[in-house]
PDB file of C-alpha atoms and ligand atoms in Angstrom:
ATOM      1  CA  UNK A   1       0.000   0.000   0.000  1.00  0.00           C
ATOM      2  CA  UNK A   2       1.507   3.347  -0.971  1.00  0.00           C
ATOM      3  CA  UNK A   3       1.902   6.207   1.501  1.00  0.00           C
ATOM      4  CA  UNK A   4      -0.611   8.166  -0.519  1.00  0.00           C
ATOM      5  CA  UNK A   5      -3.254   5.428  -0.244  1.00  0.00           C
ATOM      6  CA  UNK A   6      -2.656   5.004   3.498  1.00  0.00           C
ATOM      7  CA  UNK A   7      -2.988   8.736   4.026  1.00  0.00           C
ATOM      8  CA  UNK A   8      -6.262   8.812   2.137  1.00  0.00           C
ATOM      9  CA  UNK A   9      -7.678   5.970   4.243  1.00  0.00           C
ATOM     10  CA  UNK A  10      -6.550   7.552   7.518  1.00  0.00           C
ATOM     11  CA  UNK A  11      -8.050  10.987   6.880  1.00  0.00           C
ATOM     12  CA  UNK A  12     -10.681  11.786   9.522  1.00  0.00           C
ATOM     13  CA  UNK A  13     -14.239  11.259   8.433  1.00  0.00           C
ATOM     14  CA  UNK A  14     -17.338  12.836   9.958  1.00  0.00           C
ATOM     15  CA  UNK A  15     -20.692  11.117  10.193  1.00  0.00           C
ATOM     16  CA  UNK A  16     -24.039  12.054  11.689  1.00  0.00           C
ATOM     17  CA  UNK A  17     -26.168   9.494  13.530  1.00  0.00           C
ATOM     18  CA  UNK A  18     -29.555  10.731  14.708  1.00  0.00           C
ATOM     19  CA  UNK A  19     -28.776  14.145  16.264  1.00  0.00           C
ATOM     20  CA  UNK A  20     -25.036  13.661  16.920  1.00  0.00           C
ATOM     21  CA  UNK A  21     -21.845  14.119  14.942  1.00  0.00           C
ATOM     22  CA  UNK A  22     -19.031  11.601  15.217  1.00  0.00           C
ATOM     23  CA  UNK A  23     -15.458  11.628  13.925  1.00  0.00           C
ATOM     24  CA  UNK A  24     -13.184   8.674  13.121  1.00  0.00           C
ATOM     25  CA  UNK A  25     -11.233   7.639  16.182  1.00  0.00           C
ATOM     26  CA  UNK A  26      -9.856   4.076  15.974  1.00  0.00           C
ATOM     27  CA  UNK A  27      -9.320   2.755  12.480  1.00  0.00           C
ATOM     28  CA  UNK A  28     -10.016  -0.825  11.456  1.00  0.00           C
ATOM     29  CA  UNK A  29      -6.297  -1.526  10.980  1.00  0.00           C
ATOM     30  CA  UNK A  30      -5.566  -0.701  14.624  1.00  0.00           C
ATOM     31  CA  UNK A  31      -8.567  -2.684  15.847  1.00  0.00           C
ATOM     32  CA  UNK A  32      -7.438  -5.782  13.951  1.00  0.00           C
ATOM     33  CA  UNK A  33      -3.815  -5.388  15.098  1.00  0.00           C
ATOM     34  CA  UNK A  34      -4.980  -5.253  18.711  1.00  0.00           C
ATOM     35  CA  UNK A  35      -7.311  -8.225  18.241  1.00  0.00           C
ATOM     36  CA  UNK A  36      -4.392 -10.216  16.799  1.00  0.00           C
ATOM     37  CA  UNK A  37      -2.487  -9.655  20.049  1.00  0.00           C
ATOM     38  CA  UNK A  38      -5.463 -10.815  22.146  1.00  0.00           C
ATOM     39  CA  UNK A  39      -5.897 -13.923  19.996  1.00  0.00           C
ATOM     40  CA  UNK A  40      -2.245 -14.890  20.439  1.00  0.00           C
ATOM     41  CA  UNK A  41      -2.548 -14.454  24.205  1.00  0.00           C
ATOM     42  CA  UNK A  42      -5.718 -16.552  24.329  1.00  0.00           C
ATOM     43  CA  UNK A  43      -4.136 -19.260  22.147  1.00  0.00           C
ATOM     44  CA  UNK A  44      -1.307 -19.575  24.669  1.00  0.00           C
ATOM     45  CA  UNK A  45      -3.349 -19.305  27.851  1.00  0.00           C
ATOM     46  CA  UNK A  46      -6.234 -21.582  26.830  1.00  0.00           C
ATOM     47  CA  UNK A  47      -4.374 -24.348  24.961  1.00  0.00           C
ATOM     48  CA  UNK A  48      -5.919 -27.705  25.919  1.00  0.00           C
ATOM     49  CA  UNK A  49      -8.813 -26.037  27.798  1.00  0.00           C
ATOM     50  CA  UNK A  50     -11.455 -25.895  25.045  1.00  0.00           C
ATOM     51  CA  UNK A  51     -12.653 -22.439  26.166  1.00  0.00           C
ATOM     52  CA  UNK A  52     -16.293 -21.439  25.725  1.00  0.00           C
ATOM     53  CA  UNK A  53     -16.557 -17.877  24.467  1.00  0.00           C
ATOM     54  CA  UNK A  54     -19.773 -16.106  25.446  1.00  0.00           C
ATOM     55  CA  UNK A  55     -20.292 -13.137  23.159  1.00  0.00           C
ATOM     56  CA  UNK A  56     -22.600 -10.495  24.632  1.00  0.00           C
ATOM     57  CA  UNK A  57     -25.004  -9.339  21.907  1.00  0.00           C
ATOM     58  CA  UNK A  58     -25.535  -7.020  20.179  1.00  0.00           C
ATOM     59  CA  UNK A  59     -22.396  -4.957  20.601  1.00  0.00           C
ATOM     60  CA  UNK A  60     -19.758  -7.675  20.513  1.00  0.00           C
ATOM     61  CA  UNK A  61     -20.718  -9.326  17.222  1.00  0.00           C
ATOM     62  CA  UNK A  62     -17.890  -7.844  15.111  1.00  0.00           C
ATOM     63  CA  UNK A  63     -15.298  -8.203  17.856  1.00  0.00           C
ATOM     64  CA  UNK A  64     -16.360 -11.825  18.430  1.00  0.00           C
ATOM     65  CA  UNK A  65     -16.140 -12.668  14.722  1.00  0.00           C
ATOM     66  CA  UNK A  66     -12.750 -11.035  14.176  1.00  0.00           C
ATOM     67  CA  UNK A  67     -11.290 -12.466  17.394  1.00  0.00           C
ATOM     68  CA  UNK A  68     -12.564 -16.004  16.839  1.00  0.00           C
ATOM     69  CA  UNK A  69     -11.185 -16.055  13.277  1.00  0.00           C
ATOM     70  CA  UNK A  70      -7.761 -15.533  14.825  1.00  0.00           C
ATOM     71  CA  UNK A  71      -8.007 -17.983  17.730  1.00  0.00           C
ATOM     72  CA  UNK A  72      -6.535 -21.226  16.456  1.00  0.00           C
ATOM     73  CA  UNK A  73      -6.982 -23.599  19.421  1.00  0.00           C
ATOM     74  CA  UNK A  74     -10.121 -25.779  19.684  1.00  0.00           C
ATOM     75  CA  UNK A  75     -12.879 -23.645  21.244  1.00  0.00           C
ATOM     76  CA  UNK A  76     -16.630 -23.047  21.269  1.00  0.00           C
ATOM     77  CA  UNK A  77     -18.737 -19.914  21.057  1.00  0.00           C
ATOM     78  CA  UNK A  78     -22.237 -19.080  22.151  1.00  0.00           C
ATOM     79  CA  UNK A  79     -24.178 -15.818  22.062  1.00  0.00           C
ATOM     80  CA  UNK A  80     -25.963 -14.270  24.994  1.00  0.00           C
ATOM     81  CA  UNK A  81     -27.873 -11.059  25.534  1.00  0.00           C
ATOM     82  CA  UNK A  82     -27.770  -8.788  28.555  1.00  0.00           C
ATOM     83  CA  UNK A  83     -28.243  -5.135  27.841  1.00  0.00           C
ATOM     84  CA  UNK A  84     -28.588  -2.068  30.037  1.00  0.00           C
ATOM     85  CA  UNK A  85     -27.838   0.858  27.805  1.00  0.00           C
ATOM     86  CA  UNK A  86     -30.321   3.507  26.708  1.00  0.00           C
ATOM     87  CA  UNK A  87     -29.246   6.650  24.921  1.00  0.00           C
ATOM     88  CA  UNK A  88     -25.798   7.622  26.196  1.00  0.00           C
ATOM     89  CA  UNK A  89     -26.279   6.986  29.907  1.00  0.00           C
ATOM     90  CA  UNK A  90     -25.872   3.650  31.613  1.00  0.00           C
ATOM     91  CA  UNK A  91     -29.185   2.947  33.365  1.00  0.00           C
ATOM     92  CA  UNK A  92     -27.609   0.650  35.908  1.00  0.00           C
ATOM     93  CA  UNK A  93     -30.520  -1.732  35.379  1.00  0.00           C
ATOM     94  CA  UNK A  94     -29.186  -5.030  34.116  1.00  0.00           C
ATOM     95  CA  UNK A  95     -31.444  -7.727  32.762  1.00  0.00           C
ATOM     96  CA  UNK A  96     -31.154 -11.479  33.093  1.00  0.00           C
ATOM     97  CA  UNK A  97     -28.801 -13.480  30.897  1.00  0.00           C
ATOM     98  CA  UNK A  98     -30.747 -14.666  27.842  1.00  0.00           C
ATOM     99  CA  UNK A  99     -29.751 -17.463  25.512  1.00  0.00           C
ATOM    100  CA  UNK A 100     -27.308 -19.337  27.706  1.00  0.00           C
ATOM    101  CA  UNK A 101     -28.412 -22.898  26.995  1.00  0.00           C
ATOM    102  CA  UNK A 102     -24.983 -24.530  27.455  1.00  0.00           C
ATOM    103  CA  UNK A 103     -24.027 -26.299  30.664  1.00  0.00           C
ATOM    104  CA  UNK A 104     -21.100 -24.119  31.739  1.00  0.00           C
ATOM    105  CA  UNK A 105     -20.151 -26.091  34.867  1.00  0.00           C
ATOM    106  CA  UNK A 106     -16.484 -27.008  34.742  1.00  0.00           C
ATOM    107  CA  UNK A 107     -15.986 -24.942  31.569  1.00  0.00           C
ATOM    108  CA  UNK A 108     -13.390 -22.226  30.984  1.00  0.00           C
ATOM    109  CA  UNK A 109     -15.480 -19.192  30.001  1.00  0.00           C
ATOM    110  CA  UNK A 110     -14.258 -16.110  28.167  1.00  0.00           C
ATOM    111  CA  UNK A 111     -16.942 -13.396  28.042  1.00  0.00           C
ATOM    112  CA  UNK A 112     -16.663 -11.184  24.953  1.00  0.00           C
ATOM    113  CA  UNK A 113     -17.825  -7.588  25.436  1.00  0.00           C
ATOM    114  CA  UNK A 114     -17.764  -4.594  23.135  1.00  0.00           C
ATOM    115  CA  UNK A 115     -17.017  -2.091  25.890  1.00  0.00           C
ATOM    116  CA  UNK A 116     -16.777  -1.961  29.671  1.00  0.00           C
ATOM    117  CA  UNK A 117     -18.022   1.410  30.903  1.00  0.00           C
ATOM    118  CA  UNK A 118     -19.366   1.464  34.504  1.00  0.00           C
ATOM    119  CA  UNK A 119     -18.830  -2.292  34.705  1.00  0.00           C
ATOM    120  CA  UNK A 120     -22.446  -2.899  35.840  1.00  0.00           C
ATOM    121  CA  UNK A 121     -23.101  -5.264  32.948  1.00  0.00           C
ATOM    122  CA  UNK A 122     -19.975  -7.351  33.391  1.00  0.00           C
ATOM    123  CA  UNK A 123     -20.274  -7.380  37.177  1.00  0.00           C
ATOM    124  CA  UNK A 124     -23.840  -8.630  36.993  1.00  0.00           C
ATOM    125  CA  UNK A 125     -22.957 -11.212  34.360  1.00  0.00           C
ATOM    126  CA  UNK A 126     -20.031 -12.521  36.429  1.00  0.00           C
ATOM    127  CA  UNK A 127     -22.349 -13.056  39.400  1.00  0.00           C
ATOM    128  CA  UNK A 128     -24.887 -14.894  37.277  1.00  0.00           C
ATOM    129  CA  UNK A 129     -22.197 -17.080  35.704  1.00  0.00           C
ATOM    130  CA  UNK A 130     -20.590 -17.902  39.067  1.00  0.00           C
ATOM    131  CA  UNK A 131     -23.854 -19.552  40.159  1.00  0.00           C
ATOM    132  CA  UNK A 132     -23.379 -22.063  37.336  1.00  0.00           C
ATOM    133  CA  UNK A 133     -19.986 -23.290  38.609  1.00  0.00           C
ATOM    134  CA  UNK A 134     -17.666 -22.697  35.660  1.00  0.00           C
ATOM    135  CA  UNK A 135     -14.000 -23.738  36.022  1.00  0.00           C
ATOM    136  CA  UNK A 136     -12.938 -20.144  35.287  1.00  0.00           C
ATOM    137  CA  UNK A 137     -14.349 -16.905  33.887  1.00  0.00           C
ATOM    138  CA  UNK A 138     -12.367 -14.110  32.247  1.00  0.00           C
ATOM    139  CA  UNK A 139     -13.485 -11.038  30.354  1.00  0.00           C
ATOM    140  CA  UNK A 140     -12.188 -10.014  26.942  1.00  0.00           C
ATOM    141  CA  UNK A 141     -13.364  -6.576  25.895  1.00  0.00           C
ATOM    142  CA  UNK A 142     -12.661  -4.572  22.805  1.00  0.00           C
ATOM    143  CA  UNK A 143     -12.782  -1.251  24.653  1.00  0.00           C
ATOM    144  CA  UNK A 144     -12.695  -0.125  28.240  1.00  0.00           C
ATOM    145  CA  UNK A 145     -13.252   3.254  29.911  1.00  0.00           C
ATOM    146  CA  UNK A 146     -11.205   2.933  33.131  1.00  0.00           C
ATOM    147  CA  UNK A 147     -12.340   6.367  34.390  1.00  0.00           C
ATOM    148  CA  UNK A 148     -15.947   5.166  34.466  1.00  0.00           C
ATOM    149  CA  UNK A 149     -15.489   1.839  36.233  1.00  0.00           C
ATOM    150  CA  UNK A 150     -17.628   1.524  39.387  1.00  0.00           C
ATOM    151  CA  UNK A 151     -16.791  -2.059  40.335  1.00  0.00           C
ATOM    152  CA  UNK A 152     -13.604  -3.838  41.299  1.00  0.00           C
ATOM    153  CA  UNK A 153     -13.251  -5.951  38.211  1.00  0.00           C
ATOM    154  CA  UNK A 154     -10.254  -7.793  36.909  1.00  0.00           C
ATOM    155  CA  UNK A 155     -10.606  -7.464  33.153  1.00  0.00           C
ATOM    156  CA  UNK A 156      -7.902  -9.723  31.781  1.00  0.00           C
ATOM    157  CA  UNK A 157      -8.095  -8.957  28.066  1.00  0.00           C
ATOM    158  CA  UNK A 158      -8.560  -5.362  26.908  1.00  0.00           C
ATOM    159  CA  UNK A 159      -7.864  -4.512  23.278  1.00  0.00           C
ATOM    160  CA  UNK A 160      -7.810  -0.767  24.025  1.00  0.00           C
ATOM    161  CA  UNK A 161      -8.545   1.563  26.932  1.00  0.00           C
ATOM    162  CA  UNK A 162     -10.155   4.880  26.031  1.00  0.00           C
ATOM    163  CA  UNK A 163     -11.162   8.084  27.875  1.00  0.00           C
ATOM    164  CA  UNK A 164     -14.760   8.760  28.832  1.00  0.00           C
ATOM    165  CA  UNK A 165     -16.017   9.578  25.333  1.00  0.00           C
ATOM    166  CA  UNK A 166     -19.082   8.104  23.689  1.00  0.00           C
ATOM    167  CA  UNK A 167     -18.053   5.932  20.748  1.00  0.00           C
ATOM    168  CA  UNK A 168     -19.859   4.103  17.948  1.00  0.00           C
ATOM    169  CA  UNK A 169     -18.964   1.685  15.184  1.00  0.00           C
ATOM    170  CA  UNK A 170     -17.568  -1.809  14.903  1.00  0.00           C
ATOM    171  CA  UNK A 171     -20.586  -3.225  16.724  1.00  0.00           C
ATOM    172  CA  UNK A 172     -21.198  -0.289  19.054  1.00  0.00           C
ATOM    173  CA  UNK A 173     -24.327   1.772  18.483  1.00  0.00           C
ATOM    174  CA  UNK A 174     -25.962   5.064  19.241  1.00  0.00           C
ATOM    175  CA  UNK A 175     -29.676   4.264  19.633  1.00  0.00           C
ATOM    176  CA  UNK A 176     -29.445   1.478  17.089  1.00  0.00           C
ATOM    177  CA  UNK A 177     -27.284   3.196  14.490  1.00  0.00           C
ATOM    178  CA  UNK A 178     -23.579   2.780  13.758  1.00  0.00           C
ATOM    179  CA  UNK A 179     -23.028  -0.912  14.460  1.00  0.00           C
ATOM    180  CA  UNK A 180     -22.124  -1.591  10.825  1.00  0.00           C
ATOM    181  CA  UNK A 181     -19.247   0.889  10.668  1.00  0.00           C
ATOM    182  CA  UNK A 182     -15.848  -0.749  10.194  1.00  0.00           C
ATOM    183  CA  UNK A 183     -13.981   1.951  12.148  1.00  0.00           C
ATOM    184  CA  UNK A 184     -14.772   3.321  15.607  1.00  0.00           C
ATOM    185  CA  UNK A 185     -15.989   6.929  15.798  1.00  0.00           C
ATOM    186  CA  UNK A 186     -15.985   9.339  18.730  1.00  0.00           C
ATOM    187  CA  UNK A 187     -18.686  11.880  19.476  1.00  0.00           C
ATOM    188  CA  UNK A 188     -17.784  15.427  18.450  1.00  0.00           C
ATOM    189  CA  UNK A 189     -18.529  17.708  21.367  1.00  0.00           C
TER     190      UNK A 189
HETATM  191  P1  IMP B   1     -21.614  -0.757  31.538  1.00  0.00           P
HETATM  192  O1  IMP B   1     -22.619  -1.723  32.119  1.00  0.00           O
HETATM  193  O2  IMP B   1     -21.809   0.644  32.044  1.00  0.00           O
HETATM  194  O3  IMP B   1     -20.190  -1.241  31.688  1.00  0.00           O
HETATM  195  O4  IMP B   1     -21.934  -0.623  30.016  1.00  0.00           O
HETATM  196  C1  IMP B   1     -21.730  -1.660  29.173  1.00  0.00           C
HETATM  197  C2  IMP B   1     -22.544  -1.549  27.911  1.00  0.00           C
HETATM  198  O5  IMP B   1     -22.957  -0.215  27.625  1.00  0.00           O
HETATM  199  C3  IMP B   1     -21.704  -1.965  26.737  1.00  0.00           C
HETATM  200  O6  IMP B   1     -21.771  -3.354  26.525  1.00  0.00           O
HETATM  201  C4  IMP B   1     -22.292  -1.164  25.594  1.00  0.00           C
HETATM  202  O7  IMP B   1     -23.345  -1.869  25.013  1.00  0.00           O
HETATM  203  C5  IMP B   1     -22.806   0.089  26.270  1.00  0.00           C
HETATM  204  N1  IMP B   1     -21.857   1.228  26.119  1.00  0.00           N
HETATM  205  C6  IMP B   1     -21.029   1.741  27.051  1.00  0.00           C
HETATM  206  N2  IMP B   1     -20.315   2.764  26.568  1.00  0.00           N
HETATM  207  C7  IMP B   1     -20.692   2.896  25.279  1.00  0.00           C
HETATM  208  C8  IMP B   1     -20.270   3.792  24.217  1.00  0.00           C
HETATM  209  O8  IMP B   1     -19.393   4.669  24.350  1.00  0.00           O
HETATM  210  N3  IMP B   1     -20.889   3.618  23.026  1.00  0.00           N
HETATM  211  C9  IMP B   1     -21.838   2.662  22.812  1.00  0.00           C
HETATM  212  N4  IMP B   1     -22.240   1.807  23.753  1.00  0.00           N
HETATM  213  C10 IMP B   1     -21.674   1.927  24.992  1.00  0.00           C
HETATM  214 MG1   MG B   2     -22.514  -4.593  25.211  1.00  0.00          MG
END
């Protein structure tokens, strides 16, 4: 790829979703490079353990697909739903885990999240999973906002930590829009 082409791709782009403007923030190339690192780590740390990945829908669908394509050890994936987000504020209300039909007792679980913000979602999910006696549970998240965390959580796999900005794209949405974007965009304030 020539310098000129790279420069063209990397130029900031503005988009409008509903009533808000967003600007490119983390490009696909960086996302994939960071996911490659996570996949290598997981390959090493879960060899021989047949991990069960639990991807939290909707936000983690792109992250889950791109990560799992790069994990080369035998593993399984299932999709669950547990959402608490409305508009741009975390409601703090977390619903039950939906769609977990697997018997997770004795399994090594890796929860796949799009973003850990306050940590309410992950904290609640960890408690619900613990009741089912898994062998281990770790969290792998694409993004994390450490400034916003309200729980003592040990998040083992973080592709990238970001400041407290609202972001969309690559699975993340603003009131339903933006999940299809291949790059991550930040709100323009
Ligand atoms: P938490 O429970 O506050 O950690 O929020 C977790 C969930 O809120 C994530 O799984 C996302 O679905 C959503 N969320 C948090 N921050 C953002 C953001 O900046 N953009 C889009 N969704 C977000
Ligand atoms: Mg989510």
